Every structure is written in C-alpha cells, then in structure tokens.
Amino acid sequence: MPLLKRKPFSLAEPPEDLESSELVYQVRFTKEIFRDYLEYLNRINLYRRRVWVCKVSGKTSLTYEEALVSEKRAAEKVQQFPKELMAPSLCIIQYSTLSLKDLADKIAEKLRHRLFVGAELYGRKDNDLFPCKISKVIEEAPEKIQYEVTWLDKNKKVMENSLVNAEDLVHKKLPFSRAVLKSFIRESTYRSAPWVLHDKLAQHHGISTDPPEELRSQVFFKDGQVVCYKKRRKNEEDRKSGKEVKKESGKNKRKKIDGERFGVAMMEKDDRPKEEPIKYPIDDLLVQPGPDDPIFPDRPSPWREFNVPMDCVGDLLMVWDFCSSFSRLLHLWPFTFEDFENAICHKDSSPILLVESHSALLRLLIKDDGEYLLAVEKRNRKLKITQINWTEYLCDFLELMELPALCTYIATIKRGHYGLLDAHAKLGILRELVNQVLQTDIFREKLDDVIEQRQELGATRRGEALEEARKKREEKEHSKAESDANGLTDQKCLENIENVAANDNLSKQNGHIEKKGKGEVLSYQLGNSSGTCDNNFLNTASKKAKKQNLDVEAPADNGKDSSGKEGLKYLKDDKKEVTERSNKEHRREFYEREMEKRVIRTNPLGRDRHCNRYWWPRRDGRIFFESSDSKEWGYYSSKEELDALMGSMNIKGERERALKKQLEKFHSRICAELQKRSKVLAHKIALEEAVLRRSTRVRAPPRENPANAFLKYVNKWKED
C-alpha cells in the first residue's frame, strides 16, 4: 500500500449495520465506503494530493492512485528477480544496517560472480567464446566447482553439453538492474535501519529471524515486530522530565504557574490559531458565502416545454445530434430539432423525415458488409431501401438484434402502423440503430479521417504561430540593431556638424567661401573628419551652417511638408497594424470553424455546483440543461436567461468556474444563435396568427401552419 509521510496508511473501515439497499459513496480504487458525503470528499481530496510515496520503488510526490500504479509496475519487475538469487540476497538483507544504496551495491557485488542453473553467459571453447547456458552445478570441493553447460547457437538452439571450469566462463552483467534490486529490498522488508525481512518470507527461505549479537542491545521484539531502543529511551526521558516537574517545590511551582498565567494573558491573542486563507477554486459544495462576495441573482429556471416525455429528451437530443453531425456520411439532409421532435410525436402516418432517417442508418449498415447484410441476403431482399419497403429492413434489423424490449414492436411495424408507436419505442429503435452504426468500420474510418484532419489543422495553426513569433523576434532584433546604429551615427554626425561649424568660422574669417547666385553655398571642404555621414545628415548640417553663418532663408513650407509626410507614414503604419490584427482574427475564426466542421463528438460545456450538465448543440442554439441523474431536462432560449445564468455562478467553485469560462468563450456566438432563433420563432408565430385570423370571405388558398413544416421534409442528399 502507498505510504503517507513515509508511514503505512490504513484504509477506512466500512460502516456498521450497512443495508444492501442503502445508497453510499464508494472510492473507486480503494473500495472504501462512506455514508457522509463530506467524509467521502475529504478522503478523495487527500488521495488527490501529491503527498504519497510508492512503497516498492520509493517514488515521491504521487497521488494515491499513481502510487498504486507505480507499486503494481514495480512489483511486476520484482517478480522477474531470479529465484536462484533470492535466498543469498535475503541473507545479506536480513538485519543489515547499511543504507539502501550501499546495501544494493553490496548485494550486486556478491552476486556478480555467483552462477546458478539457468544463467546464460559465454564460455571458452576451442580458443573462442560461445554462448552457453548452465544446466547443472557440480561441486567437487569447496574451492573446485565445475559446471555442466549447454552450448547454444545464434538462434539459442541447443547444440551439445559439456563440463567446463569456473575460470572458462565469462560473466555477463546481472540479469536485473539496480532499480529492480532496490525495489526487491523494499518489497521484502517491513522496516529499515536495520532492514528486517517479513516473517513469512524469512521462514520460507530458512533465514533466521533472531537479531545478531551486535544488535541485541539496540532492538527488541514488540507485537512480533522489531523495534529500536532509541525511541523507547526517548519516551522514557520525556516521562522522567514530566515527573521532575511535578516534584518541584511548592514555591517554585507557584512562581512557575504565575509566570505561565502571565505569559498566557500577554500572549493570548498571539496564541490563537490563525486561519489559513483558502486557495480558490475548491469543490463547489465546500464554498461558503464570504463578506466580499457579490450578490448572486437567483438562477433562472429552464424551460421544460417538450412534446416528448421528459425521460425521452436525452435520446431525442442524442439521435438528432448524431444525424446532424454526420449528415454527409449518412447522405441525410439536416433537419431542425423541433421538426425531429414533431415527427417523433406524429401518429397519423410515418413522416418522410423519420423514413429517411431510418433508411440512411440501415443503408450504412448494409454498406459495412457485416451481420446485417448477411441477414438481408438470407431473406433474398434487394439491396435498395425505398419509402415502401423500409419497414421490412427495419424488422430484419430488430429480429437480428433480438432485444426483447424492441422485438415487441415488430408485429405493429409489419402491419404498417409504425406511426402508432409511442415516443419511447421510436427513440429506442433509433438509439439502437445509432449504436450499431457507431461500431461499423465505415464510421470508424470516417472518425480516423476526421482526427487526422483535425491534427493537420492544429499543426498548421501551430506552425503559423511559430512563424509569426519568429518574425516578431526578427523585427525586434532588427529594430534594436537599427536603434544602436542610429545612436552611433547621430553621435558621429554631431561631431561632424561641430567640425563643419568650426571650419566655416575659419573660412569666413579668411574669406574662402564660394558663392553662386544669391549667396547659395555650393560646397564645404571637410578636412580630416573622423567619419562620414549619410546625405540626409550632410544636408541637415549644411542647412544649419547656412542658418547660423550665412543667414540663408529657408522655405517656410518645409516643416509642414515633413510633418505631413510623417503623419501619412504613421497612418500607413496604423492601417498596416489594423490589417494584420484583422487577418489574425479572421485566421483564428477560420480555424475554429474548420475544427467545428470536423466534429468527433459533442461534449457538455460543463457542470454547475450540483453536477447538472449544460449542453450547447451548435445546430440548435439553445443551452440545454440536464440534471445530475439525467431524469430532468430543460433549456434556455434567450440572451437574458443566458446572462442571468452566468451571473448566478460562483467562480470560487471548480465546476462553475470552468462552466462560466466556457460560456464566456462562446457568449457572442450563443447570443447570435439565440437572436436568430428568436426571429425565426417570431416569424412562425406571425404566420400562425395569420392563418387563424384569415377571413372566410377571402378565396385565396390559406397559408400552411409552420408547425407542420416537418411533413414537407425532402432529403436532398439521398443516394440513388
């Protein structure tokens, strides 16, 4: 069993007077049973902490379940330890005071030259080395041992037998590693310093359990186990010190008591246990209201207006989501959740929507070349399902499944009264069809293709992110290099400008300035300057020299032109940044859309504090609510209800924090779908009211009721 703080941890005993019909909480990997949920939760949280140690391998910082797996794997490796080497190894381990590493090294060194029956090594034969296997040990004298070996070829097949001496055998490495040896030591003992074997293991190998003479003064037996005297002496010293305190004189005792009272009075506030701050998030049921918490509104009640019975909503949603998600594979034109629900509840006839749904699933089973195809061919049916003969193929499927709950509907379907079946029967048949389709090779190949496409999209997205990061890094390095170069250039240009000004003053004094026209400076002779500048800096230097020394008038519009150019430059940079940002957003949205197209399964958004699940089918828009026991269903169909639901969640809890994070991630898309759905419903209601209010004096044909739209369903992707 895993160790807690290097000590054995005992499991909880099952509660007394436990009845067979009583509901309890059970830990999956320890089989512990609890009546109280808080006790169960505390034990689970303890098992999830990384404070456990594997008893066999010594690995630390594990959870309880990880430690169990580690012990199992280490025990399997220990079983590979050669049985012939167990007894000599255990003799070395018994009552050894060495550390684990030193003990393992000692055992490995002593067993390195010990040969046993079954050991494979190399032997000298005809001045060459050949692989062999020891089949018998012949000990003629304590110092003279011979071995009967079996010579092996390259394929380890037996060639011949012969006797060889110990010096003619070349020892190989030990057949186990040091890690396995350490695990074997831990598994064989129940304590260290000194190491003591388990009693049954020592008796099985004939090893004495009596401590050696040098340890008899240090250890003793208590309840059948070895205990060191050190702990006992320490306890006795503590008891003696307590007795000495009691024997103190009354005066000294009174002074001591008064001092203790004074200390208690002075340190009363400091001695109070300080409550450690809680690190959130924690389990939702353990969250207590705090003074700094916001006021959470009441959670809105979900709508429960379904046409089918409440216990059928889960199957209804599952079958509809499967048919919608894999409509291309099934060659089935998508339909809305409301149309599917109305078709299930329709009893006057068999709606085309249900006929096409059954036919699409049955066609896929026929294509899979499985048991269903053999059953159809056995009845000599044509491999073409139509709206007339689809019930025959459906009855063949039900007879093949041999499910008593569904076989009772075969007679009704054969009579052509499929529409008279209730919602439980129709959804039960569709659920079984979907389960069989999920097991077909065609569907699994489709899933493999989808998974590969998703992986390729993910790899492309990661590659683009890495390329973008590389470009940013290069731009940053380039800008840094430019700034460093500009700093050096500016410094050199300032020195050159000073040289220009100095030369100008000297030349002005000597009268060596050449002019052309209206006093325009043609050139300056820069003598031995320390460096050269770009043309821009030279022009700037010449302009400054003109203004300072020659009073040459500069145009008034230069400042405006430069500022205008800089403004245009900044505007272009802003537009470039906006374009790049929009491109990134478009690419991210594109990847999300492509990932959603390649759906594998629909997962819930999350769970609330009471473990109720929340689903968001992308093709419906509503947020569906499922109770923890899957017996109650509901939905939220407006943005106001969604915002109220999010506002009622406490992010201090683990489940509601994760759920709110998912709702915030898809909030804009969910709201868009809900608004779109609201407009469609408003349009349908307007049409229904128009049908009801229509005057009898108008001879134009009346409008059709939108509630019967499912009766006009057409499968546009139907296979010929």
mmCIF file of C-alpha atoms in Angstrom, residues 183-320:
data_model
loop_
_atom_site.group_PDB
_atom_site.id
_atom_site.type_symbol
_atom_site.label_atom_id
_atom_site.label_comp_id
_atom_site.label_asym_id
_atom_site.label_seq_id
_atom_site.Cartn_x
_atom_site.Cartn_y
_atom_site.Cartn_z
ATOM 1 C CA SER A 183 12.518 -2.455 -5.234
ATOM 2 C CA PHE A 184 13.169 -6.062 -4.230
ATOM 3 C CA ILE A 185 14.737 -4.870 -0.955
ATOM 4 C CA ARG A 186 11.777 -2.601 -0.155
ATOM 5 C CA GLU A 187 9.252 -5.285 -1.074
ATOM 6 C CA SER A 188 10.965 -7.918 1.090
ATOM 7 C CA THR A 189 11.269 -5.838 4.287
ATOM 8 C CA TYR A 190 8.891 -4.069 6.645
ATOM 9 C CA ARG A 191 11.427 -1.689 8.191
ATOM 10 C CA SER A 192 14.882 -0.200 7.572
ATOM 11 C CA ALA A 193 17.899 0.620 9.786
ATOM 12 C CA PRO A 194 18.173 -2.282 10.382
ATOM 13 C CA TRP A 195 16.465 -3.955 7.420
ATOM 14 C CA VAL A 196 14.172 -6.726 8.653
ATOM 15 C CA LEU A 197 12.520 -9.299 6.382
ATOM 16 C CA HIS A 198 8.876 -10.257 6.575
ATOM 17 C CA ASP A 199 8.481 -13.278 8.858
ATOM 18 C CA LYS A 200 6.792 -15.478 6.256
ATOM 19 C CA LEU A 201 9.428 -14.669 3.637
ATOM 20 C CA ALA A 202 12.289 -15.404 6.054
ATOM 21 C CA GLN A 203 10.719 -18.717 7.150
ATOM 22 C CA HIS A 204 10.095 -19.725 3.517
ATOM 23 C CA HIS A 205 13.800 -19.348 2.673
ATOM 24 C CA GLY A 206 15.040 -20.706 6.023
ATOM 25 C CA ILE A 207 16.541 -17.421 7.250
ATOM 26 C CA SER A 208 16.764 -16.787 10.995
ATOM 27 C CA THR A 209 14.611 -14.003 12.421
ATOM 28 C CA ASP A 210 16.711 -13.644 15.601
ATOM 29 C CA PRO A 211 18.764 -10.449 15.689
ATOM 30 C CA PRO A 212 22.578 -10.839 15.681
ATOM 31 C CA GLU A 213 24.542 -10.289 18.886
ATOM 32 C CA GLU A 214 25.769 -6.817 17.914
ATOM 33 C CA LEU A 215 22.144 -5.616 17.534
ATOM 34 C CA ARG A 216 20.541 -7.287 20.572
ATOM 35 C CA SER A 217 21.319 -4.304 22.755
ATOM 36 C CA GLN A 218 19.707 -1.936 20.238
ATOM 37 C CA VAL A 219 16.465 -3.703 19.236
ATOM 38 C CA PHE A 220 13.745 -5.787 20.847
ATOM 39 C CA PHE A 221 10.552 -7.525 19.720
ATOM 40 C CA LYS A 222 7.134 -5.942 20.279
ATOM 41 C CA ASP A 223 3.929 -7.466 18.864
ATOM 42 C CA GLY A 224 6.027 -9.683 16.631
ATOM 43 C CA GLN A 225 7.985 -6.812 15.047
ATOM 44 C CA VAL A 226 11.425 -5.372 15.655
ATOM 45 C CA VAL A 227 11.543 -2.019 17.493
ATOM 46 C CA CYS A 228 14.633 0.079 18.274
ATOM 47 C CA TYR A 229 15.514 1.034 21.852
ATOM 48 C CA LYS A 230 16.153 4.654 20.830
ATOM 49 C CA LYS A 231 12.505 5.592 20.617
ATOM 50 C CA ARG A 232 11.736 3.834 23.884
ATOM 51 C CA ARG A 233 14.537 5.661 25.704
ATOM 52 C CA LYS A 234 13.361 8.959 24.291
ATOM 53 C CA ASN A 235 9.854 8.322 25.548
ATOM 54 C CA GLU A 236 11.169 7.366 28.970
ATOM 55 C CA GLU A 237 13.236 10.556 29.149
ATOM 56 C CA ASP A 238 10.144 12.594 28.327
ATOM 57 C CA ARG A 239 8.241 10.855 31.125
ATOM 58 C CA LYS A 240 11.064 11.431 33.616
ATOM 59 C CA SER A 241 11.222 15.111 32.773
ATOM 60 C CA GLY A 242 7.481 15.306 33.383
ATOM 61 C CA LYS A 243 7.854 13.644 36.797
ATOM 62 C CA GLU A 244 10.650 16.030 37.755
ATOM 63 C CA VAL A 245 8.389 18.971 37.041
ATOM 64 C CA LYS A 246 5.749 17.519 39.346
ATOM 65 C CA LYS A 247 8.312 17.083 42.180
ATOM 66 C CA GLU A 248 9.281 20.747 42.225
ATOM 67 C CA SER A 249 8.791 22.674 45.467
ATOM 68 C CA GLY A 250 5.524 24.492 46.077
ATOM 69 C CA LYS A 251 7.159 27.930 45.941
ATOM 70 C CA ASN A 252 8.929 27.322 42.666
ATOM 71 C CA LYS A 253 5.823 25.663 41.300
ATOM 72 C CA ARG A 254 3.696 28.666 42.300
ATOM 73 C CA LYS A 255 6.147 31.051 40.641
ATOM 74 C CA LYS A 256 6.155 28.937 37.527
ATOM 75 C CA ILE A 257 2.363 28.786 37.408
ATOM 76 C CA ASP A 258 2.113 32.568 37.932
ATOM 77 C CA GLY A 259 4.630 33.130 35.152
ATOM 78 C CA GLU A 260 2.721 30.819 32.861
ATOM 79 C CA ARG A 261 -0.540 32.637 33.623
ATOM 80 C CA PHE A 262 1.112 35.968 32.956
ATOM 81 C CA GLY A 263 2.541 34.654 29.683
ATOM 82 C CA VAL A 264 -0.813 33.262 28.676
ATOM 83 C CA ALA A 265 -2.505 36.563 29.480
ATOM 84 C CA MET A 266 0.057 38.523 27.467
ATOM 85 C CA MET A 267 0.213 36.139 24.517
ATOM 86 C CA GLU A 268 -3.436 35.146 24.378
ATOM 87 C CA LYS A 269 -4.016 36.940 21.114
ATOM 88 C CA ASP A 270 -0.857 35.613 19.505
ATOM 89 C CA ASP A 271 -1.580 32.025 20.538
ATOM 90 C CA ARG A 272 -4.899 31.921 18.760
ATOM 91 C CA PRO A 273 -4.710 29.662 15.740
ATOM 92 C CA LYS A 274 -4.559 31.702 12.597
ATOM 93 C CA GLU A 275 -6.882 30.586 9.849
ATOM 94 C CA GLU A 276 -5.038 29.938 6.641
ATOM 95 C CA PRO A 277 -6.550 31.663 3.615
ATOM 96 C CA ILE A 278 -8.450 29.329 1.325
ATOM 97 C CA LYS A 279 -6.954 28.907 -2.108
ATOM 98 C CA TYR A 280 -9.729 29.013 -4.672
ATOM 99 C CA PRO A 281 -11.113 27.330 -6.658
ATOM 100 C CA ILE A 282 -12.247 24.449 -4.446
ATOM 101 C CA ASP A 283 -15.066 21.954 -4.664
ATOM 102 C CA ASP A 284 -18.293 23.843 -5.261
ATOM 103 C CA LEU A 285 -20.166 22.255 -2.359
ATOM 104 C CA LEU A 286 -17.443 23.401 0.053
ATOM 105 C CA VAL A 287 -17.697 27.076 -0.972
ATOM 106 C CA GLN A 288 -19.121 29.219 1.815
ATOM 107 C CA PRO A 289 -20.534 32.748 1.271
ATOM 108 C CA GLY A 290 -17.971 35.424 2.118
ATOM 109 C CA PRO A 291 -18.347 39.088 3.057
ATOM 110 C CA ASP A 292 -16.616 40.200 -0.148
ATOM 111 C CA ASP A 293 -18.753 38.083 -2.450
ATOM 112 C CA PRO A 294 -21.026 39.885 -4.907
ATOM 113 C CA ILE A 295 -24.772 39.450 -4.693
ATOM 114 C CA PHE A 296 -25.592 36.461 -6.864
ATOM 115 C CA PRO A 297 -29.030 36.607 -8.523
ATOM 116 C CA ASP A 298 -31.339 33.608 -8.420
ATOM 117 C CA ARG A 299 -30.614 31.044 -11.083
ATOM 118 C CA PRO A 300 -33.296 31.166 -13.795
ATOM 119 C CA SER A 301 -35.448 28.085 -14.154
ATOM 120 C CA PRO A 302 -35.019 26.392 -17.540
ATOM 121 C CA TRP A 303 -37.948 25.906 -19.880
ATOM 122 C CA ARG A 304 -39.332 22.369 -19.874
ATOM 123 C CA GLU A 305 -41.761 22.576 -22.791
ATOM 124 C CA PHE A 306 -41.044 19.368 -24.693
ATOM 125 C CA ASN A 307 -43.531 17.413 -26.778
ATOM 126 C CA VAL A 308 -41.936 14.095 -25.868
ATOM 127 C CA PRO A 309 -41.900 12.665 -22.317
ATOM 128 C CA MET A 310 -39.150 14.003 -20.073
ATOM 129 C CA ASP A 311 -37.249 10.675 -19.943
ATOM 130 C CA CYS A 312 -37.063 10.646 -23.765
ATOM 131 C CA VAL A 313 -35.392 14.044 -24.202
ATOM 132 C CA GLY A 314 -31.867 12.659 -23.764
ATOM 133 C CA ASP A 315 -32.299 10.025 -26.507
ATOM 134 C CA LEU A 316 -34.070 12.570 -28.717
ATOM 135 C CA LEU A 317 -31.192 15.028 -28.426
ATOM 136 C CA MET A 318 -28.548 12.318 -28.925
ATOM 137 C CA VAL A 319 -30.091 10.857 -32.095
ATOM 138 C CA TRP A 320 -30.742 14.301 -33.596
#
